[in-house]
CSV table of C-alpha atoms and ligand atoms in Angstrom, one decimal:
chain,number,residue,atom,x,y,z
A,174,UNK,CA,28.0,1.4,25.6
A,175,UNK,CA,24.7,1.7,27.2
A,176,UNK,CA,21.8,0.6,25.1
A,177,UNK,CA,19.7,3.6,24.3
A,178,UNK,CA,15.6,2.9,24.8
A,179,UNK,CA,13.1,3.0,21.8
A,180,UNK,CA,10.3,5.0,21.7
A,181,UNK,CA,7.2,3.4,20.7
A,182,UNK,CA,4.7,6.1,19.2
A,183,UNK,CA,1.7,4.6,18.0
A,184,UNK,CA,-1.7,6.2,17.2
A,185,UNK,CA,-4.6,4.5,16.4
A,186,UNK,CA,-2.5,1.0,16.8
A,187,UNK,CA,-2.6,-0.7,20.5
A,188,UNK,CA,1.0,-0.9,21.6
A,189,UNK,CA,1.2,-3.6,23.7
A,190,UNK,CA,2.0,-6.7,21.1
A,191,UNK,CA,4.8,-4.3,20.0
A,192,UNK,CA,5.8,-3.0,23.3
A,193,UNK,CA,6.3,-6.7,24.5
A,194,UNK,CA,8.0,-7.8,21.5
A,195,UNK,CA,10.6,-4.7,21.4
A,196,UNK,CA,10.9,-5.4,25.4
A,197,UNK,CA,12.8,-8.7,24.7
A,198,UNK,CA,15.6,-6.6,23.8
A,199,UNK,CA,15.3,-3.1,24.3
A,200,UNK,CA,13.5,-0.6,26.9
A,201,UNK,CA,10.5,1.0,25.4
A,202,UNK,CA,9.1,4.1,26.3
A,203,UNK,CA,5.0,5.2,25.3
A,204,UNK,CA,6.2,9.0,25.8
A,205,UNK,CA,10.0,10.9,25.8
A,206,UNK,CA,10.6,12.1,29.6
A,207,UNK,CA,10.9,15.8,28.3
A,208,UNK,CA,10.6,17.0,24.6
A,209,UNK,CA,14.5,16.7,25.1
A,210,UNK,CA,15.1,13.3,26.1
A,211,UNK,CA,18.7,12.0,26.0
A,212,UNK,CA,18.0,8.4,26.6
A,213,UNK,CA,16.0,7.8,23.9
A,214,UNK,CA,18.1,6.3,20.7
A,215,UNK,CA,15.4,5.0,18.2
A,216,UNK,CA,11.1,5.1,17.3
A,217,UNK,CA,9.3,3.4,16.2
A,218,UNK,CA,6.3,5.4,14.9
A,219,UNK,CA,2.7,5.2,12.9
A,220,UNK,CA,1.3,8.6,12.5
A,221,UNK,CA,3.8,9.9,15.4
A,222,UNK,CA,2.1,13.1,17.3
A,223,UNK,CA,3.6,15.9,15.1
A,224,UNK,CA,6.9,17.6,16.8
A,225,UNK,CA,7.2,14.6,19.1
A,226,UNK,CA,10.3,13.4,17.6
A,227,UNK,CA,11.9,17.3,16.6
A,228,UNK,CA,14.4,17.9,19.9
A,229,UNK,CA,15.7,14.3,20.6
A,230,UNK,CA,19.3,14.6,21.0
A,231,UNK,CA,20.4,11.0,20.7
A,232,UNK,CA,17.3,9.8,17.9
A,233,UNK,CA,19.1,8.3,15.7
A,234,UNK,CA,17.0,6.1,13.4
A,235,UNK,CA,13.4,6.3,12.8
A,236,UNK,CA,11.1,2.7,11.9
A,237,UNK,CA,8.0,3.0,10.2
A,238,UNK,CA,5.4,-0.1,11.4
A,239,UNK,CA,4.2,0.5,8.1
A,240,UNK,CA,5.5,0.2,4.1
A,241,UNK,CA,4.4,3.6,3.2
A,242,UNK,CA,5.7,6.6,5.2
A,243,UNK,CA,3.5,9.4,4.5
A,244,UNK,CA,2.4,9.6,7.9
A,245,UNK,CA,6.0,9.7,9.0
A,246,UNK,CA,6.1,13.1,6.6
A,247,UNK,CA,3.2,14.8,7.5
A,248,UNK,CA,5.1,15.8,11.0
A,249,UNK,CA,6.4,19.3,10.2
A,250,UNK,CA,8.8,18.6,12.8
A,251,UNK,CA,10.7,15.7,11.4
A,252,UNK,CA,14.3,15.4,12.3
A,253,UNK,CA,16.9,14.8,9.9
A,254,UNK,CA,17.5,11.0,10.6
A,255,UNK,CA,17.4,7.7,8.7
A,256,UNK,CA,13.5,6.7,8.4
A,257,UNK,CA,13.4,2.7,8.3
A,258,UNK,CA,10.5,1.4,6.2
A,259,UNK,CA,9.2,-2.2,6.4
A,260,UNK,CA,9.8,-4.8,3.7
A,261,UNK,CA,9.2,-8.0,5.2
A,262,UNK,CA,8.3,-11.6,3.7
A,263,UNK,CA,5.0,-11.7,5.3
A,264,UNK,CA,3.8,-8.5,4.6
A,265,UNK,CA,4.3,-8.8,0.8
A,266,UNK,CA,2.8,-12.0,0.7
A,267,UNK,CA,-0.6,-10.7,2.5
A,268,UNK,CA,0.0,-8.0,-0.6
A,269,UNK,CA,0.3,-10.7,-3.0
A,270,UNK,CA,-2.6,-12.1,-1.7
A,271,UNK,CA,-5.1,-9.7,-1.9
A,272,UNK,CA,-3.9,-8.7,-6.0
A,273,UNK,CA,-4.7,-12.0,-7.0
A,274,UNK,CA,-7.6,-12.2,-5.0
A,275,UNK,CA,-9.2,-9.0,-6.2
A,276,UNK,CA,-7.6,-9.6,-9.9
A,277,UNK,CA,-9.2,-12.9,-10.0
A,278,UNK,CA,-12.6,-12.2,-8.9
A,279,UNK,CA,-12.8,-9.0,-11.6
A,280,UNK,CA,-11.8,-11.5,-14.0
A,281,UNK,CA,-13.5,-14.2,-13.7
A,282,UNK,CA,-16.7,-12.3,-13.1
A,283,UNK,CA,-17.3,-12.8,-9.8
A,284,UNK,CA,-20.1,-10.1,-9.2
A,285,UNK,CA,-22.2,-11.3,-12.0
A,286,UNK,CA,-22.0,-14.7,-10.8
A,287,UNK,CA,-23.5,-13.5,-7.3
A,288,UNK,CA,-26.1,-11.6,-9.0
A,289,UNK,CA,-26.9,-14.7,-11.4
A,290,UNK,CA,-26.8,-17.3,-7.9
A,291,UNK,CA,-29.5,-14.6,-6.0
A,292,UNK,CA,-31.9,-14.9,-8.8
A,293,UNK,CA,-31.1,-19.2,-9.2
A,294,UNK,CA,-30.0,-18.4,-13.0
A,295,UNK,CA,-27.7,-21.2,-14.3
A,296,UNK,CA,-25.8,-19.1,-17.0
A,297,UNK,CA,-22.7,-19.6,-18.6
A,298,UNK,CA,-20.9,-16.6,-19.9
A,299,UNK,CA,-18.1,-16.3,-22.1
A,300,UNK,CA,-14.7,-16.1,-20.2
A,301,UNK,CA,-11.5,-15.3,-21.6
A,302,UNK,CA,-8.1,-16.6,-20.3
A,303,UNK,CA,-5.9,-14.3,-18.1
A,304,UNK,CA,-3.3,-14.4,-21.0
A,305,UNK,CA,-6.3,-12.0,-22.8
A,306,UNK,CA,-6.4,-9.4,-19.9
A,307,UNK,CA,-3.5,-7.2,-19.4
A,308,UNK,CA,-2.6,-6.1,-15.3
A,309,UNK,CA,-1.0,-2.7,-14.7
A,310,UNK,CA,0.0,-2.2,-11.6
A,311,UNK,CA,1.3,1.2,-10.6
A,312,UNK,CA,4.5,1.4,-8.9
A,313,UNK,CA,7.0,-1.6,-9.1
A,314,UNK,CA,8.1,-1.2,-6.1
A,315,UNK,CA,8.7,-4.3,-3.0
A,316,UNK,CA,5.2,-4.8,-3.2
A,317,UNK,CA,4.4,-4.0,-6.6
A,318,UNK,CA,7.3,-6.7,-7.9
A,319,UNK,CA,5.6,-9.5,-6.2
A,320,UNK,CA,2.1,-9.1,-6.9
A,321,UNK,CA,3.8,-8.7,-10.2
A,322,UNK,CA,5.6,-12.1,-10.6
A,323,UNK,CA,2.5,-13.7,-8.9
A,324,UNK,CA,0.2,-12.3,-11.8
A,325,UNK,CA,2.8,-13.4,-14.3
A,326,UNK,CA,2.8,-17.5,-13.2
A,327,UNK,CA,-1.3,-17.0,-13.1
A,328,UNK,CA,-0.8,-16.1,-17.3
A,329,UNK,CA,-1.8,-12.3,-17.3
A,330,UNK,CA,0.1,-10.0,-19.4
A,331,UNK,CA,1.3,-7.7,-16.5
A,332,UNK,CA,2.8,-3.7,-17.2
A,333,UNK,CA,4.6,-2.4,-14.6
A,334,UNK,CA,4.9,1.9,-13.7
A,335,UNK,CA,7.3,3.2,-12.0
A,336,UNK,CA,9.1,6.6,-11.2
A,337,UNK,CA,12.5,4.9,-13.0
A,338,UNK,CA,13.2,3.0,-15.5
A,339,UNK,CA,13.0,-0.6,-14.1
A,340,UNK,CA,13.4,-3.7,-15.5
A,341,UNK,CA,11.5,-6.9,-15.2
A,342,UNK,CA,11.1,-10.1,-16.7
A,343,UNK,CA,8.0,-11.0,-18.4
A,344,UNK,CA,6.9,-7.3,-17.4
A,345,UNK,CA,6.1,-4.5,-19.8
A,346,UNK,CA,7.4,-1.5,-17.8
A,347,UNK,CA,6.8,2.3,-18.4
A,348,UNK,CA,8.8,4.9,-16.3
A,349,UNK,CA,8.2,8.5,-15.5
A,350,UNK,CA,5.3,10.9,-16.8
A,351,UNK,CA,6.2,9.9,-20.5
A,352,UNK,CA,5.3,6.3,-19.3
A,353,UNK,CA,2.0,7.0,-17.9
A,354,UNK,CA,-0.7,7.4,-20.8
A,355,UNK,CA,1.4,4.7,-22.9
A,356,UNK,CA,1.3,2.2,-19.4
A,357,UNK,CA,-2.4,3.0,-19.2
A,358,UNK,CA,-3.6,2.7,-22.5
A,359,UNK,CA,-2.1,-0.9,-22.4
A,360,UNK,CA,-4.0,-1.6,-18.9
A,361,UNK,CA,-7.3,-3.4,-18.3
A,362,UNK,CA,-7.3,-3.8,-14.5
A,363,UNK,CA,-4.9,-1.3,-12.7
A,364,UNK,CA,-3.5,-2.3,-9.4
A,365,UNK,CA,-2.3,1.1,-7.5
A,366,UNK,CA,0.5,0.1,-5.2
A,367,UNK,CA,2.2,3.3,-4.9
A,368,UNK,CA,3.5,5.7,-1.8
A,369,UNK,CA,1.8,8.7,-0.9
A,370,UNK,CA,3.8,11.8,-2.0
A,371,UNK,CA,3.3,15.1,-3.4
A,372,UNK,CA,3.4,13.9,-6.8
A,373,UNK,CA,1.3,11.1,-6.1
A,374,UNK,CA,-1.6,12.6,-4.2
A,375,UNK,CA,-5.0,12.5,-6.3
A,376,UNK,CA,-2.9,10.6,-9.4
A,377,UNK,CA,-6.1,8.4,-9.4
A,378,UNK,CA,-8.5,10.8,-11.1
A,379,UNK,CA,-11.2,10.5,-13.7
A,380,UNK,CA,-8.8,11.7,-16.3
A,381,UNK,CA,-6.5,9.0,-15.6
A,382,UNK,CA,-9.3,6.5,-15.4
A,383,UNK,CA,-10.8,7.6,-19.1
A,384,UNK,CA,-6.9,6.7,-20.6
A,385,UNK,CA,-7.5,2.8,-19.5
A,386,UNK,CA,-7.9,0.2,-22.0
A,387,UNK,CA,-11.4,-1.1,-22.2
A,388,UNK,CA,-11.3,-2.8,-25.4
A,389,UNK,CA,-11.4,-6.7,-24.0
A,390,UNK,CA,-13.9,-9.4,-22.7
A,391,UNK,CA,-13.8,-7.9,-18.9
A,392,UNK,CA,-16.5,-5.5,-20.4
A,393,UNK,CA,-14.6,-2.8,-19.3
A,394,UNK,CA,-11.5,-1.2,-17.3
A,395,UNK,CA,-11.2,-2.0,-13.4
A,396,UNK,CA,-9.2,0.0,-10.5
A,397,UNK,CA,-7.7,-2.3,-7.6
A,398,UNK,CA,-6.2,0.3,-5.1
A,399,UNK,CA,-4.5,-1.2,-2.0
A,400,UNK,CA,-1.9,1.8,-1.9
A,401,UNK,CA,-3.1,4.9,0.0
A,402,UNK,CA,-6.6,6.6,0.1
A,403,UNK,CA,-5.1,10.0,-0.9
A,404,UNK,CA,-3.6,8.6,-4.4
A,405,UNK,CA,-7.4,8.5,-5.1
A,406,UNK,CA,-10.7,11.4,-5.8
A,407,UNK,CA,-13.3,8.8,-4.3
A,408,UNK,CA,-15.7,11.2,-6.4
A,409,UNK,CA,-13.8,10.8,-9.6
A,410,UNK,CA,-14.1,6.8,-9.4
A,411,UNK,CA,-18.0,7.3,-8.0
A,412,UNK,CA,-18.2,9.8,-11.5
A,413,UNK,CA,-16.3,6.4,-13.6
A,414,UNK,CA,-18.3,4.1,-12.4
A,415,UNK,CA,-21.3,5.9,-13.2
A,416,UNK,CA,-21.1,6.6,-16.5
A,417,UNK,CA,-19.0,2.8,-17.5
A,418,UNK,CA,-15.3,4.8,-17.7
A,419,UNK,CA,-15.0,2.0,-15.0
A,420,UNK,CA,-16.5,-1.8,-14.9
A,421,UNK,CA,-15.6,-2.4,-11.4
A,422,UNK,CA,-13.7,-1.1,-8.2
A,423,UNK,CA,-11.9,-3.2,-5.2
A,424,UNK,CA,-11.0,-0.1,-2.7
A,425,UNK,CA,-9.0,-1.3,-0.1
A,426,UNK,CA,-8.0,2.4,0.8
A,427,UNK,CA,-10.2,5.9,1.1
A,428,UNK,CA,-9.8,9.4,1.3
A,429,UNK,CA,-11.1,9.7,4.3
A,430,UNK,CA,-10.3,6.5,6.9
A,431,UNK,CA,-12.6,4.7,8.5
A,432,UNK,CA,-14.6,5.5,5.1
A,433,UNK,CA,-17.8,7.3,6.3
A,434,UNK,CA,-20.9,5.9,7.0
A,435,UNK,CA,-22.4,8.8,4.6
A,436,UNK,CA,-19.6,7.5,1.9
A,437,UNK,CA,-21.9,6.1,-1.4
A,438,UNK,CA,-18.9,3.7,-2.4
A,439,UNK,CA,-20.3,1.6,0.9
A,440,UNK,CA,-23.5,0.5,-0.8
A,441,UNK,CA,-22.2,1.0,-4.7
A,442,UNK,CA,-23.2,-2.3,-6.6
A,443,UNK,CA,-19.7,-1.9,-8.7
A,444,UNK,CA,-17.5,-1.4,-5.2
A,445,UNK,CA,-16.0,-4.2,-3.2
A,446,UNK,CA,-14.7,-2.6,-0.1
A,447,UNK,CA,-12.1,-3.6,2.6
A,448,UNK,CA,-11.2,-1.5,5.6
A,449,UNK,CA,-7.4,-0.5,4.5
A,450,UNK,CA,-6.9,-4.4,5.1
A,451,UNK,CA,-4.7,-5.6,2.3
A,452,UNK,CA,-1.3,-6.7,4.0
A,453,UNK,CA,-1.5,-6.0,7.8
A,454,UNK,CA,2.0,-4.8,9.8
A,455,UNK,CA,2.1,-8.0,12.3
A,456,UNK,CA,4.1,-7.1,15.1
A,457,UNK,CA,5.5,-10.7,15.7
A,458,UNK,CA,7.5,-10.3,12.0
A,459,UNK,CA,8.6,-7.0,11.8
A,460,UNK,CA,10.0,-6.4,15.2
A,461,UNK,CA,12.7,-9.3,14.7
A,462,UNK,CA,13.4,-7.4,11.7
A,463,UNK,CA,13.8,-4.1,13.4
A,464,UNK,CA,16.0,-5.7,16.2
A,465,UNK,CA,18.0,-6.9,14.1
A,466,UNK,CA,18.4,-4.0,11.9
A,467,UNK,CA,19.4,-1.9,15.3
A,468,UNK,CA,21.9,-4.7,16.1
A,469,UNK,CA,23.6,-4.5,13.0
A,470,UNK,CA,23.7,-1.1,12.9
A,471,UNK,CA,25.6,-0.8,16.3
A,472,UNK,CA,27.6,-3.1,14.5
A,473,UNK,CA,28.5,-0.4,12.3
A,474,UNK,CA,26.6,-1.6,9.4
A,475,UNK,CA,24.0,0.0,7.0
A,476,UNK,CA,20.5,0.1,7.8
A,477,UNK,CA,18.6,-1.2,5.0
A,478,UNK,CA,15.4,-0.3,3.3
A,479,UNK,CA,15.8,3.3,3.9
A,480,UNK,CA,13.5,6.1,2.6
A,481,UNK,CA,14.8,8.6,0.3
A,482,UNK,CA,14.0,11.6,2.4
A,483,UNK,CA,13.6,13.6,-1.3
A,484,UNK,CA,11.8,11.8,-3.3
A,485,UNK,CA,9.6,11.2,-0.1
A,486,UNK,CA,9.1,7.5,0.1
B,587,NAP,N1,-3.3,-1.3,1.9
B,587,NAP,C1,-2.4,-1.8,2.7
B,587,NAP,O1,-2.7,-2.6,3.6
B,587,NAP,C2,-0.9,-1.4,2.4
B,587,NAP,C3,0.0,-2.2,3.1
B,587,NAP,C4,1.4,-1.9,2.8
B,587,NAP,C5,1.7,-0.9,1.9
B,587,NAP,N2,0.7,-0.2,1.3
B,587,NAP,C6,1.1,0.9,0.4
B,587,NAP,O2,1.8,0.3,-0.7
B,587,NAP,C7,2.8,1.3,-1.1
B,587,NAP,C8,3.9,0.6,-1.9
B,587,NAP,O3,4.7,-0.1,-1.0
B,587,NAP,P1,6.2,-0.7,-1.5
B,587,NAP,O4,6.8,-1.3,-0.3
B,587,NAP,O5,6.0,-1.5,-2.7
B,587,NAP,O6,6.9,0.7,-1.8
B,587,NAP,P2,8.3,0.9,-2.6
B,587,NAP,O7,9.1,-0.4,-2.6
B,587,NAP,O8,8.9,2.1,-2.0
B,587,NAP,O9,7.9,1.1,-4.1
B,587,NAP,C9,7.2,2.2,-4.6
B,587,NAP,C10,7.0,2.2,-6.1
B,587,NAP,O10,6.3,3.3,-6.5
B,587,NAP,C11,7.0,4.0,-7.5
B,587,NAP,N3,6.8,5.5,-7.5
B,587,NAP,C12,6.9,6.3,-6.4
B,587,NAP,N4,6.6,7.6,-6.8
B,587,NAP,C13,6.3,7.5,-8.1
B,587,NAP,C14,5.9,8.5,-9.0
B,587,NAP,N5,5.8,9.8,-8.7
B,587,NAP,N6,5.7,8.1,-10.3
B,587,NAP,C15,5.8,6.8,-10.6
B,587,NAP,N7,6.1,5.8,-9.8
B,587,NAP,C16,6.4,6.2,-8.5
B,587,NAP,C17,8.5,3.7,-7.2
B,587,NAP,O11,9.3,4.0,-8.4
B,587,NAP,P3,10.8,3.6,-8.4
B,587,NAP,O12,10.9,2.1,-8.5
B,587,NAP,O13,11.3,4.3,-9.6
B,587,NAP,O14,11.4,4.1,-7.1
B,587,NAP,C18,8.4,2.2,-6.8
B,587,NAP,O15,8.4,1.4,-8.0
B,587,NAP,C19,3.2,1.9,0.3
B,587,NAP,O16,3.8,3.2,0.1
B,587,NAP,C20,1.9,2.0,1.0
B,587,NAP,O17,1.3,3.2,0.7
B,587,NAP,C21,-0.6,-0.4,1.6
């Protein structure tokens, strides 16, 4: 059987590390020859022009270059075929990363240590122990579960939140919207690592923010959000950190991407930003993964990590 070509629809990503990489295997098109083109078998997409993928005969997988697949959904021409989404080694470990990173510079006071060096003040506050700060991250998902076990060997009490029930070791975990104010009540720094969906959207709001614990020797509740910009009101966390509902903010993601130069979380003393950086999609790990995935599946076997078109992630 002939080998069908891929379809590399990229916007806003240069295509040529993943053009070459697919190459070794496959053909790779930039653009179908006709909205109707036969030859094409499988995309690979981020933010795919909307419609683009709607009258392919022969599509018959989609691959996200990225974990979360919102910008797969916001293409009101979708076709009803398997969506791929990444979970790869490397990936979760730049995730894992950037938790602990953020999660240990809240905690051990990071910003007050900058303001104290500026000034030449030799201080030593108090500090508690991670064991005295509790972790929530929202959604336990592939990411989620590893920033999770990596918070756990550092001595935090971690709390998990996700849509099911789900089980963890050494994790306090809350499901469902009976889980939420319970989950939050118990957290001191919330890391958000959930999808974008249409129950998700704006979940990060001031109301949410108020239901934090802020009871321990952080001096009060932080937000980590390395999951997407639209979970968030950027006006609501402004509004928290204002008036001390929030200590402290790591943003890694915005409402608005690139964040606007007019944005006032920019120059906000209580704001660490990063430019949707957390856990990059590096081309030379996740196409192996994908070829091989294809392979398999001309093999006859199950593609794995496959979205669950319903639930929308
Ligand atoms: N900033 C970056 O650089 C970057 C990089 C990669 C990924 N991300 C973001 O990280 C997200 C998570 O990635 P992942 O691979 O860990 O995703 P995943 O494996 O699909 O896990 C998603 C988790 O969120 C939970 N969830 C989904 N909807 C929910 C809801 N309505 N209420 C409660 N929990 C809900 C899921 O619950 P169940 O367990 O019950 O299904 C699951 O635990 C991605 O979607 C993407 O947006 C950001």
């Amino acid at each position: 059987m002939e080998k069908g070509k891929i379809l590399l629809a990229l916007t806003g990503i240069h295509p040529q590390r993943w053009h070459e990489l697919l190459s070794a295997e496959r053909e790779v098109v930039l653009e179908p020859n006709g909205a109707d083109d036969p030859s094409i078998t499988y995309a690979v997409v981020w933010k795919q022009k909307p419609n683009l993928l709607k009258s392919l005969p022969n599509l018959r997988a989609i691959f996200s270059i990225g974990a979360g697949v919102d910008h797969i959904f916001a293409d009101p021409g979708l076709p009803d075929v398997p969506i791929v989404k990444v979970v790869a080694d490397n990936l979760t470990q730049h995730m894992v990363e950037y938790v602990v990173w953020r999660v240990l510079d809240h905690h051990r006071q990071a910003s007050l240590y900058r303001a104290q060096q500026q000034k030449k003040i030799w201080h030593e506050p108090p500090q508690r122990v991670a064991g005295d700060v509790s972790v929530g991250i929202m959604g336990l998902g592939s990411l989620g579960r590893a920033a999770a076990s990596a918070l756990l060997s550092l001595g935090f009490a971690v709390n998990g939140w996700s849509r099911s029930e789900r089980g963890m070791k050494g994790v306090s975990t809350y499901a469902g919207e009976a889980g939420l104010i319970p989950f939050l009540n118990a957290t001191d720094i919330l890391v958000v690592l959930l999808p974008l969906t249409p129950q998700t959207q704006g979940i990060v709001n001031y109301g949410l923010l108020k239901e934090l614990h802020r009871r321990n020797g952080l001096g009060g509740a932080v937000l980590i959000n390395a999951g997407r910009g639209r979970l968030q009101k950027d006006a609501d966390i402004l509004r928290a950190l204002d008036d001390g509902t929030l200590k402290e903010a790591s943003l890694d993601v915005f409402e608005v991407e690139p964040l606007p130069k007019t944005s006032p979380l920019w120059s906000h003393p209580k704001v660490f930003v990063t430019p949707h950086a957390a856990a990059t999609s590096d081309p030379a790990h996740l196409v192996p993964i994908m070829l091989r995935q294809i392979a398999a599946f001309e093999r006859g076997e199950k593609l794995e990590n496959l979205v669950d078109r319903e639930a929308g992630y």
